[in-house]
C-alpha cells in the first residue's frame, strides 16, 4: 500500500508538472506495488494512465480490462477506456464508454470535457457544444474548455460568441499559443485579417514581457 500511495503521489505531481522523470518514478513505484498485489484496481488504473499518456493505447486497454473485472462501476476507469478508444480512432466505442462514465459520475467535469473533444472531432458540433458548456459549468477555471468551446461555436457559425470564448480563454491563459493560433484561424476564416494582425502584435508583446 505504501508503494501504491507513493506512486500515485508522483503521478499527481507529474500531471501538475508534466515532467517525464515524475511519471517514470510513479511507474516504478506502481510496478513494485503490482508485484505485491497484481490485481489492485487502483494501482492498475494509475499504471494504465501513465501508459496511456505515452500513447500506448493497446497496452493500457489490457491493464484496464483487468481493472474492470474488479471495479466495473468506476467512472474514472470508463473515462480512461473511452479516451484509449478515441486515441485509436474508434469514435463510437469512445462515446459509448464515456457516456457510461458520465452515467456513473454525472458531475465529473473531465468526462464532459472528453465527450466534447470526441464529438468535436467527429463533427457533431451541437453535441460538442452541449458537453463543453456542461464542463464549464462544473469547472469554470479551465482555459482549454473555453478554447474548444470557441472552436465549436465557430463551426456552428456563431462568430461573436466564438470570439468571446477565445477572449475568455486568453484572459485565463495569455501564453497558450494554441489558443492564439486557433483564434487567428477563426478570424482569418471569417475574413477579419486586420484583427489577426493586431492579435499577433498583442501576443508578441505579451511573450516579450514574460522573459
GROMACS .gro file of C-alpha atoms in nm:
model
  211
    1UNK     CA    1   0.000   0.000   0.000
    2UNK     CA    2   0.288   0.239   0.077
    3UNK     CA    3   0.441   0.192  -0.270
    4UNK     CA    4   0.097   0.247  -0.427
    5UNK     CA    5   0.046   0.574  -0.238
    6UNK     CA    6   0.396   0.699  -0.328
    7UNK     CA    7   0.337   0.608  -0.692
    8UNK     CA    8   0.006   0.794  -0.701
    9UNK     CA    9   0.171   1.099  -0.543
   10UNK     CA   10   0.439   1.104  -0.813
   11UNK     CA   11   0.169   1.056  -1.080
   12UNK     CA   12  -0.033   1.352  -0.948
   13UNK     CA   13   0.281   1.564  -0.936
   14UNK     CA   14   0.363   1.462  -1.291
   15UNK     CA   15   0.018   1.573  -1.407
   16UNK     CA   16   0.058   1.908  -1.234
   17UNK     CA   17   0.418   1.948  -1.354
   18UNK     CA   18   0.439   1.743  -1.674
   19UNK     CA   19   0.792   1.604  -1.644
   20UNK     CA   20   0.893   1.264  -1.775
   21UNK     CA   21   1.102   1.191  -1.465
   22UNK     CA   22   0.798   1.219  -1.236
   23UNK     CA   23   0.597   0.971  -1.445
   24UNK     CA   24   0.892   0.732  -1.453
   25UNK     CA   25   0.923   0.747  -1.074
   26UNK     CA   26   0.548   0.692  -1.039
   27UNK     CA   27   0.558   0.395  -1.276
   28UNK     CA   28   0.849   0.243  -1.081
   29UNK     CA   29   0.661   0.258  -0.750
   30UNK     CA   30   0.339   0.139  -0.909
   31UNK     CA   31   0.527  -0.152  -1.063
   32UNK     CA   32   0.655  -0.251  -0.718
   33UNK     CA   33   0.300  -0.231  -0.587
   34UNK     CA   34   0.175  -0.457  -0.866
   35UNK     CA   35   0.431  -0.724  -0.777
   36UNK     CA   36   0.268  -0.748  -0.432
   37UNK     CA   37  -0.093  -0.713  -0.549
   38UNK     CA   38  -0.118  -0.760  -0.929
   39UNK     CA   39  -0.498  -0.714  -0.934
   40UNK     CA   40  -0.525  -0.398  -0.725
   41UNK     CA   41  -0.762  -0.184  -0.938
   42UNK     CA   42  -0.629   0.150  -0.809
   43UNK     CA   43  -0.271   0.052  -0.898
   44UNK     CA   44  -0.374  -0.081  -1.240
   45UNK     CA   45  -0.570   0.236  -1.316
   46UNK     CA   46  -0.275   0.458  -1.221
   47UNK     CA   47  -0.026   0.248  -1.420
   48UNK     CA   48  -0.261   0.237  -1.718
   49UNK     CA   49  -0.294   0.615  -1.706
   50UNK     CA   50   0.084   0.657  -1.740
   51UNK     CA   51   0.095   0.406  -2.026
   52UNK     CA   52  -0.195   0.588  -2.193
   53UNK     CA   53  -0.016   0.923  -2.156
   54UNK     CA   54   0.266   0.772  -2.360
   55UNK     CA   55   0.017   0.678  -2.636
   56UNK     CA   56   0.045   0.301  -2.589
   57UNK     CA   57  -0.331   0.252  -2.605
   58UNK     CA   58  -0.334  -0.125  -2.659
   59UNK     CA   59  -0.123  -0.198  -2.351
   60UNK     CA   60  -0.330   0.046  -2.143
   61UNK     CA   61  -0.651  -0.127  -2.254
   62UNK     CA   62  -0.510  -0.463  -2.142
   63UNK     CA   63  -0.445  -0.313  -1.797
   64UNK     CA   64  -0.792  -0.156  -1.783
   65UNK     CA   65  -0.955  -0.486  -1.879
   66UNK     CA   66  -0.811  -0.641  -1.562
   67UNK     CA   67  -0.926  -0.346  -1.350
   68UNK     CA   68  -1.277  -0.361  -1.500
   69UNK     CA   69  -1.327  -0.706  -1.350
   70UNK     CA   70  -1.260  -0.565  -1.003
   71UNK     CA   71  -1.433  -0.225  -1.039
   72UNK     CA   72  -1.687  -0.238  -1.322
   73UNK     CA   73  -1.860   0.078  -1.195
   74UNK     CA   74  -1.554   0.304  -1.186
   75UNK     CA   75  -1.626   0.626  -1.377
   76UNK     CA   76  -1.255   0.709  -1.398
   77UNK     CA   77  -1.184   0.368  -1.549
   78UNK     CA   78  -1.452   0.405  -1.819
   79UNK     CA   79  -1.333   0.759  -1.890
   80UNK     CA   80  -0.980   0.631  -1.950
   81UNK     CA   81  -1.102   0.339  -2.161
   82UNK     CA   82  -1.307   0.580  -2.369
   83UNK     CA   83  -1.007   0.803  -2.435
   84UNK     CA   84  -0.798   0.499  -2.528
   85UNK     CA   85  -1.054   0.414  -2.795
   86UNK     CA   86  -1.052   0.777  -2.905
   87UNK     CA   87  -0.674   0.763  -2.937
   88UNK     CA   88  -0.713   0.454  -3.156
   89UNK     CA   89  -0.967   0.634  -3.376
   90UNK     CA   90  -1.269   0.430  -3.259
   91UNK     CA   91  -1.513   0.716  -3.205
   92UNK     CA   92  -1.831   0.514  -3.146
   93UNK     CA   93  -1.664   0.296  -2.882
   94UNK     CA   94  -1.515   0.607  -2.721
   95UNK     CA   95  -1.854   0.780  -2.695
   96UNK     CA   96  -2.013   0.463  -2.554
   97UNK     CA   97  -1.752   0.429  -2.279
   98UNK     CA   98  -1.756   0.800  -2.195
   99UNK     CA   99  -2.135   0.801  -2.171
  100UNK     CA  100  -2.114   0.512  -1.926
  101UNK     CA  101  -1.860   0.714  -1.726
  102UNK     CA  102  -2.093   1.016  -1.732
  103UNK     CA  103  -2.381   0.799  -1.609
  104UNK     CA  104  -2.168   0.679  -1.318
  105UNK     CA  105  -2.034   1.027  -1.234
  106UNK     CA  106  -2.251   1.297  -1.392
  107UNK     CA  107  -2.072   1.584  -1.217
  108UNK     CA  108  -1.716   1.495  -1.322
  109UNK     CA  109  -1.605   1.784  -1.544
  110UNK     CA  110  -1.327   1.589  -1.718
  111UNK     CA  111  -1.579   1.339  -1.856
  112UNK     CA  112  -1.787   1.621  -2.006
  113UNK     CA  113  -1.468   1.772  -2.147
  114UNK     CA  114  -1.363   1.445  -2.309
  115UNK     CA  115  -1.710   1.390  -2.454
  116UNK     CA  116  -1.685   1.738  -2.603
  117UNK     CA  117  -1.349   1.654  -2.762
  118UNK     CA  118  -1.476   1.329  -2.912
  119UNK     CA  119  -1.793   1.487  -3.054
  120UNK     CA  120  -1.597   1.784  -3.190
  121UNK     CA  121  -1.353   1.550  -3.361
  122UNK     CA  122  -1.646   1.356  -3.508
  123UNK     CA  123  -1.808   1.668  -3.650
  124UNK     CA  124  -2.104   1.654  -3.408
  125UNK     CA  125  -2.078   2.019  -3.316
  126UNK     CA  126  -2.412   2.060  -3.137
  127UNK     CA  127  -2.329   1.770  -2.904
  128UNK     CA  128  -1.977   1.905  -2.855
  129UNK     CA  129  -2.121   2.245  -2.758
  130UNK     CA  130  -2.351   2.084  -2.502
  131UNK     CA  131  -2.069   1.893  -2.335
  132UNK     CA  132  -1.820   2.181  -2.331
  133UNK     CA  133  -2.089   2.406  -2.185
  134UNK     CA  134  -2.159   2.147  -1.914
  135UNK     CA  135  -1.785   2.116  -1.848
  136UNK     CA  136  -1.751   2.492  -1.797
  137UNK     CA  137  -2.049   2.493  -1.561
  138UNK     CA  138  -1.873   2.229  -1.350
  139UNK     CA  139  -1.522   2.379  -1.374
  140UNK     CA  140  -1.511   2.740  -1.484
  141UNK     CA  141  -1.135   2.792  -1.441
  142UNK     CA  142  -1.000   2.560  -1.713
  143UNK     CA  143  -0.892   2.772  -2.010
  144UNK     CA  144  -0.880   2.489  -2.264
  145UNK     CA  145  -1.254   2.433  -2.222
  146UNK     CA  146  -1.322   2.786  -2.345
  147UNK     CA  147  -1.085   2.740  -2.640
  148UNK     CA  148  -1.259   2.423  -2.756
  149UNK     CA  149  -1.598   2.584  -2.693
  150UNK     CA  150  -1.483   2.869  -2.917
  151UNK     CA  151  -1.377   2.627  -3.193
  152UNK     CA  152  -1.715   2.455  -3.164
  153UNK     CA  153  -1.906   2.784  -3.181
  154UNK     CA  154  -1.704   2.889  -3.487
  155UNK     CA  155  -1.803   2.567  -3.662
  156UNK     CA  156  -2.163   2.635  -3.566
  157UNK     CA  157  -2.125   2.974  -3.740
  158UNK     CA  158  -2.168   3.168  -3.415
  159UNK     CA  159  -1.875   3.404  -3.472
  160UNK     CA  160  -1.943   3.666  -3.197
  161UNK     CA  161  -1.974   3.407  -2.919
  162UNK     CA  162  -1.675   3.216  -3.056
  163UNK     CA  163  -1.466   3.532  -3.023
  164UNK     CA  164  -1.597   3.589  -2.671
  165UNK     CA  165  -1.496   3.235  -2.573
  166UNK     CA  166  -1.149   3.283  -2.724
  167UNK     CA  167  -1.107   3.609  -2.533
  168UNK     CA  168  -1.206   3.435  -2.211
  169UNK     CA  169  -0.952   3.157  -2.272
  170UNK     CA  170  -0.677   3.410  -2.350
  171UNK     CA  171  -0.760   3.615  -2.039
  172UNK     CA  172  -0.721   3.299  -1.828
  173UNK     CA  173  -0.402   3.178  -2.001
  174UNK     CA  174  -0.240   3.456  -2.210
  175UNK     CA  175   0.065   3.248  -2.309
  176UNK     CA  176  -0.118   2.949  -2.458
  177UNK     CA  177  -0.003   2.963  -2.820
  178UNK     CA  178  -0.259   2.702  -2.929
  179UNK     CA  179  -0.546   2.931  -2.830
  180UNK     CA  180  -0.390   3.226  -3.014
  181UNK     CA  181  -0.338   3.011  -3.322
  182UNK     CA  182  -0.695   2.880  -3.328
  183UNK     CA  183  -0.831   3.230  -3.268
  184UNK     CA  184  -0.625   3.360  -3.561
  185UNK     CA  185  -0.754   3.080  -3.785
  186UNK     CA  186  -1.113   3.158  -3.687
  187UNK     CA  187  -1.062   3.530  -3.755
  188UNK     CA  188  -0.895   3.460  -4.090
  189UNK     CA  189  -1.171   3.222  -4.197
  190UNK     CA  190  -1.423   3.493  -4.111
  191UNK     CA  191  -1.234   3.744  -4.325
  192UNK     CA  192  -1.103   3.956  -4.038
  193UNK     CA  193  -0.736   3.969  -4.141
  194UNK     CA  194  -0.680   4.306  -3.970
  195UNK     CA  195  -0.776   4.167  -3.633
  196UNK     CA  196  -0.546   3.866  -3.691
  197UNK     CA  197  -0.252   4.104  -3.740
  198UNK     CA  198  -0.346   4.306  -3.433
  199UNK     CA  199  -0.379   3.990  -3.225
  200UNK     CA  200  -0.032   3.872  -3.330
  201UNK     CA  201   0.120   4.205  -3.223
  202UNK     CA  202  -0.051   4.181  -2.883
  203UNK     CA  203   0.060   3.819  -2.841
  204UNK     CA  204   0.422   3.903  -2.927
  205UNK     CA  205   0.418   4.186  -2.674
  206UNK     CA  206   0.289   3.951  -2.403
  207UNK     CA  207   0.551   3.692  -2.485
  208UNK     CA  208   0.824   3.958  -2.475
  209UNK     CA  209   0.716   4.069  -2.128
  210UNK     CA  210   0.724   3.713  -1.997
  211UNK     CA  211   1.103   3.675  -2.037
   0.00000   0.00000   0.00000
